[in-house]
Amino acid sequence: WRMQYDRRPLLKMLENKLTGRAYAKAKGIPVPVLHWSGTDVQNIPFGDLPSSYVLKAAHLSGAVIIVKDGKDIHTGLPIDEAKITAECASWVSQMWPYESEWAARYAEPRAVMIEELLSVARTVRCHTWSKRHADWAHCVCHSLTALFCVAFP
């Protein structure tokens, strides 16, 4: 129901990782260190980044590259800046493909963000509450990025 009919601006804002993290930070929720964000991926400051970090699209799901100690964790190979830049450029050019998910489809900005790599795997229990019901979610964070939960008013 929410994806098709709920048109609150808050949903659109929370669908984007950059605007969602700003919202969380304004509410006092800790977020990972943001090393860089932008739409011009030619400006990614590879030389200024720490040896471990996470690159991700702010507006897509699954668009992520994890770098640990200067190596891509999926291949084990040293990072290839040209290859990463090309991948990030493809992310920025994409829109969320599902028309029925309006908040995700029209979330802006279509950007890349680079955050610190969190090193401790942990289990987080999230509790959301409204006047009508409570929902429990069991979430596992596997050293990829921070997890925050926001209750919808």
GROMACS .gro file of C-alpha atoms in nm:
model
  153
    1TRP     CA    1   0.000   0.000   0.000
    2ARG     CA    2   0.267   0.250   0.105
    3MET     CA    3   0.465   0.217  -0.220
    4GLN     CA    4   0.163   0.288  -0.440
    5TYR     CA    5  -0.049   0.534  -0.244
    6ASP     CA    6   0.146   0.707   0.035
    7ARG     CA    7   0.287   1.031  -0.108
    8ARG     CA    8   0.436   1.196   0.200
    9PRO     CA    9   0.754   1.388   0.114
   10LEU     CA   10   0.926   1.221   0.411
   11LEU     CA   11   0.915   0.885   0.231
   12LYS     CA   12   1.087   1.025  -0.077
   13MET     CA   13   1.352   1.188   0.140
   14LEU     CA   14   1.422   0.866   0.333
   15GLU     CA   15   1.450   0.660   0.012
   16ASN     CA   16   1.771   0.844  -0.073
   17LYS     CA   17   2.073   0.750   0.137
   18LEU     CA   18   2.216   1.105   0.139
   19THR     CA   19   1.898   1.285   0.240
   20GLY     CA   20   1.808   0.997   0.473
   21ARG     CA   21   2.139   1.023   0.656
   22ALA     CA   22   2.096   1.401   0.689
   23TYR     CA   23   1.752   1.340   0.841
   24ALA     CA   24   1.893   1.078   1.081
   25LYS     CA   25   2.183   1.304   1.180
   26ALA     CA   26   1.943   1.593   1.248
   27LYS     CA   27   1.749   1.359   1.480
   28GLY     CA   28   2.069   1.274   1.671
   29ILE     CA   29   2.112   0.927   1.519
   30PRO     CA   30   2.480   0.840   1.463
   31VAL     CA   31   2.580   0.787   1.101
   32PRO     CA   32   2.910   0.672   0.946
   33VAL     CA   33   3.169   0.930   0.847
   34LEU     CA   34   3.095   1.063   0.498
   35HIS     CA   35   3.423   1.099   0.307
   36TRP     CA   36   3.271   1.230  -0.019
   37SER     CA   37   2.948   1.259  -0.213
   38GLY     CA   38   2.861   1.399  -0.552
   39THR     CA   39   2.723   1.349  -0.898
   40ASP     CA   40   3.044   1.413  -1.093
   41VAL     CA   41   3.228   1.086  -1.032
   42GLN     CA   42   3.536   1.220  -1.213
   43ASN     CA   43   3.592   1.420  -0.892
   44ILE     CA   44   3.614   1.120  -0.656
   45PRO     CA   45   3.922   1.201  -0.444
   46PHE     CA   46   4.079   0.853  -0.444
   47GLY     CA   47   4.412   0.991  -0.318
   48ASP     CA   48   4.245   1.144  -0.011
   49LEU     CA   49   4.041   0.839   0.091
   50PRO     CA   50   4.143   0.605   0.374
   51SER     CA   51   4.247   0.250   0.284
   52SER     CA   52   3.901   0.113   0.372
   53TYR     CA   53   3.565   0.261   0.270
   54VAL     CA   54   3.228   0.190   0.107
   55LEU     CA   55   3.115   0.346  -0.222
   56LYS     CA   56   2.742   0.334  -0.291
   57ALA     CA   57   2.473   0.490  -0.501
   58ALA     CA   58   2.253   0.717  -0.291
   59HIS     CA   59   1.941   0.632  -0.489
   60LEU     CA   60   1.972   0.263  -0.585
   61SER     CA   61   1.973  -0.071  -0.408
   62GLY     CA   62   2.266  -0.309  -0.439
   63ALA     CA   63   2.498  -0.055  -0.603
   64VAL     CA   64   2.793  -0.086  -0.367
   65ILE     CA   65   3.169  -0.137  -0.380
   66ILE     CA   66   3.345  -0.225  -0.056
   67VAL     CA   67   3.716  -0.148  -0.027
   68LYS     CA   68   3.919  -0.288   0.261
   69ASP     CA   69   4.290  -0.218   0.292
   70GLY     CA   70   4.297  -0.087  -0.066
   71LYS     CA   71   4.140  -0.401  -0.214
   72ASP     CA   72   3.794  -0.475  -0.350
   73ILE     CA   73   3.654  -0.728  -0.101
   74HIS     CA   74   3.471  -0.918  -0.375
   75THR     CA   75   3.775  -0.980  -0.595
   76GLY     CA   76   4.060  -0.943  -0.348
   77LEU     CA   77   4.240  -0.730  -0.606
   78PRO     CA   78   4.375  -0.377  -0.557
   79ILE     CA   79   4.120  -0.116  -0.656
   80ASP     CA   80   4.112   0.004  -1.014
   81GLU     CA   81   4.017   0.373  -1.000
   82ALA     CA   82   3.914   0.388  -1.367
   83LYS     CA   83   3.691   0.083  -1.331
   84ILE     CA   84   3.531   0.217  -1.011
   85THR     CA   85   3.473   0.558  -1.173
   86ALA     CA   86   3.302   0.393  -1.472
   87GLU     CA   87   3.082   0.182  -1.242
   88CYS     CA   88   2.985   0.488  -1.037
   89ALA     CA   89   2.905   0.683  -1.357
   90SER     CA   90   2.665   0.407  -1.456
   91TRP     CA   91   2.494   0.435  -1.116
   92VAL     CA   92   2.447   0.810  -1.148
   93SER     CA   93   2.287   0.766  -1.491
   94GLN     CA   94   2.028   0.517  -1.362
   95MET     CA   95   1.685   0.575  -1.216
   96TRP     CA   96   1.505   0.327  -0.987
   97PRO     CA   97   1.342   0.090  -1.239
   98TYR     CA   98   1.007   0.023  -1.072
   99GLU     CA   99   0.745   0.286  -1.155
  100SER     CA  100   0.512   0.164  -0.878
  101GLU     CA  101   0.773   0.254  -0.615
  102TRP     CA  102   0.736   0.629  -0.668
  103ALA     CA  103   0.938   0.739  -0.363
  104ALA     CA  104   1.243   0.539  -0.471
  105ARG     CA  105   1.201   0.621  -0.839
  106TYR     CA  106   1.199   0.996  -0.790
  107ALA     CA  107   1.436   1.024  -0.492
  108GLU     CA  108   1.707   1.282  -0.553
  109PRO     CA  109   1.995   1.332  -0.577
  110ARG     CA  110   2.117   1.053  -0.804
  111ALA     CA  111   2.463   1.058  -0.655
  112VAL     CA  112   2.751   0.848  -0.525
  113MET     CA  113   2.856   0.858  -0.165
  114ILE     CA  114   3.166   0.726   0.008
  115GLU     CA  115   3.140   0.635   0.374
  116GLU     CA  116   3.367   0.481   0.632
  117LEU     CA  117   3.377   0.103   0.642
  118LEU     CA  118   3.249  -0.012   0.979
  119SER     CA  119   3.465  -0.292   1.107
  120VAL     CA  120   3.250  -0.462   1.369
  121ALA     CA  121   2.972  -0.700   1.267
  122ARG     CA  122   2.680  -0.670   1.503
  123THR     CA  123   2.318  -0.758   1.547
  124VAL     CA  124   2.080  -0.467   1.584
  125ARG     CA  125   1.721  -0.494   1.703
  126CYS     CA  126   1.495  -0.221   1.570
  127HIS     CA  127   1.164  -0.132   1.727
  128THR     CA  128   0.919   0.100   1.552
  129TRP     CA  129   0.598   0.211   1.717
  130SER     CA  130   0.285   0.390   1.608
  131LYS     CA  131  -0.049   0.455   1.776
  132ARG     CA  132  -0.193   0.139   1.622
  133HIS     CA  133   0.078  -0.122   1.631
  134ALA     CA  134   0.438  -0.213   1.698
  135ASP     CA  135   0.670  -0.384   1.453
  136TRP     CA  136   0.988  -0.567   1.538
  137ALA     CA  137   1.260  -0.621   1.285
  138HIS     CA  138   1.573  -0.823   1.336
  139CYS     CA  139   1.852  -0.675   1.129
  140VAL     CA  140   2.210  -0.792   1.091
  141CYS     CA  141   2.477  -0.546   0.988
  142HIS     CA  142   2.774  -0.727   0.829
  143SER     CA  143   3.048  -0.462   0.844
  144LEU     CA  144   2.906  -0.287   0.538
  145THR     CA  145   2.755   0.035   0.660
  146ALA     CA  146   2.554   0.181   0.943
  147LEU     CA  147   2.196   0.089   1.000
  148PHE     CA  148   1.939   0.329   1.133
  149CYS     CA  149   1.568   0.291   1.183
  150VAL     CA  150   1.322   0.577   1.163
  151ALA     CA  151   0.962   0.543   1.274
  152PHE     CA  152   0.705   0.687   1.034
  153PRO     CA  153   0.471   0.937   1.201
   0.00000   0.00000   0.00000
